[in-house]
Amino acid sequence: MDVKRLNAMANDIAAYFASEPDREAAIAGIVNHIRKSWDPRMRRQITQQSADDAAGLIELARAAIDRLTLPPDSGPPGM
């Protein structure tokens, strides 16, 4: 899939969760949605692209994509 389309999809999900007052809950919601709804190839592609260049991702989407590489039950970094 085109990386621009993946970025747009991730940004749309992040925009939905942006109204969540708890930033960590918003990020967790984005990660959970992507893990459950996206094909593994899509997740690999966006995490690889994100590692190379985060251009096109809004801050909340970028934080979620960074966390996407962690095991599902690991929680936010530093906890």
Short mmCIF file of C-alpha atoms in Angstrom, two decimals:
data_model
loop_
_atom_site.label_atom_id
_atom_site.label_comp_id
_atom_site.label_asym_id
_atom_site.label_seq_id
_atom_site.Cartn_x
_atom_site.Cartn_y
_atom_site.Cartn_z
CA MET A 1 0.00 0.00 0.00
CA ASP A 2 1.12 3.53 -0.68
CA VAL A 3 2.86 4.99 2.38
CA LYS A 4 1.08 8.32 1.91
CA ARG A 5 -2.23 6.48 2.21
CA LEU A 6 -1.04 4.68 5.37
CA ASN A 7 0.03 8.02 6.86
CA ALA A 8 -3.34 9.53 6.01
CA MET A 9 -5.14 6.60 7.63
CA ALA A 10 -2.97 6.82 10.78
CA ASN A 11 -3.55 10.58 10.95
CA ASP A 12 -7.32 10.05 10.63
CA ILE A 13 -7.27 7.57 13.51
CA ALA A 14 -5.16 9.96 15.58
CA ALA A 15 -7.55 12.83 14.81
CA TYR A 16 -10.42 10.72 16.16
CA PHE A 17 -8.54 10.02 19.40
CA ALA A 18 -7.23 13.60 19.74
CA SER A 19 -10.30 14.57 21.78
CA GLU A 20 -9.24 12.11 24.50
CA PRO A 21 -7.97 14.29 27.36
CA ASP A 22 -5.52 11.60 28.52
CA ARG A 23 -2.68 11.55 25.95
CA GLU A 24 -1.54 8.05 26.97
CA ALA A 25 -5.08 6.70 26.59
CA ALA A 26 -5.30 8.32 23.15
CA ILE A 27 -2.03 6.74 22.03
CA ALA A 28 -3.10 3.36 23.44
CA GLY A 29 -6.39 3.66 21.55
CA ILE A 30 -4.61 4.38 18.28
CA VAL A 31 -2.18 1.49 18.79
CA ASN A 32 -5.01 -0.87 19.71
CA HIS A 33 -7.03 0.14 16.65
CA ILE A 34 -4.09 -0.35 14.29
CA ARG A 35 -3.13 -3.71 15.84
CA LYS A 36 -6.69 -5.02 15.55
CA SER A 37 -7.71 -3.50 12.22
CA TRP A 38 -4.65 -3.28 10.00
CA ASP A 39 -3.11 -6.12 8.06
CA PRO A 40 0.35 -7.12 9.41
CA ARG A 41 1.92 -5.97 6.13
CA MET A 42 0.43 -2.51 6.61
CA ARG A 43 1.75 -2.35 10.18
CA ARG A 44 5.23 -3.43 9.07
CA GLN A 45 5.25 -0.90 6.27
CA ILE A 46 4.25 2.07 8.42
CA THR A 47 6.63 1.15 11.25
CA GLN A 48 9.49 0.74 8.77
CA GLN A 49 8.64 4.02 7.04
CA SER A 50 8.28 5.74 10.39
CA ALA A 51 11.72 4.53 11.46
CA ASP A 52 13.18 5.98 8.26
CA ASP A 53 11.20 9.21 8.04
CA ALA A 54 8.14 10.37 9.99
CA ALA A 55 7.17 13.00 7.42
CA GLY A 56 3.43 13.15 6.98
CA LEU A 57 2.46 11.89 10.44
CA ILE A 58 0.93 14.21 13.00
CA GLU A 59 2.51 14.08 16.46
CA LEU A 60 -0.10 11.82 18.07
CA ALA A 61 0.05 9.35 15.16
CA ARG A 62 3.87 9.39 15.29
CA ALA A 63 3.83 8.56 19.02
CA ALA A 64 1.44 5.67 18.40
CA ILE A 65 3.48 4.29 15.49
CA ASP A 66 6.61 4.46 17.64
CA ARG A 67 4.81 2.47 20.33
CA LEU A 68 3.41 -0.01 17.80
CA THR A 69 6.76 -1.78 17.73
CA LEU A 70 6.48 -2.62 21.45
CA PRO A 71 4.82 -5.87 22.59
CA PRO A 72 1.05 -5.38 23.09
CA ASP A 73 1.17 -5.67 26.90
CA SER A 74 4.32 -3.62 27.56
CA GLY A 75 2.56 -0.29 28.23
CA PRO A 76 4.06 3.13 27.61
CA PRO A 77 7.84 3.52 27.69
CA GLY A 78 9.26 4.22 31.12
CA MET A 79 6.64 2.31 33.07
#
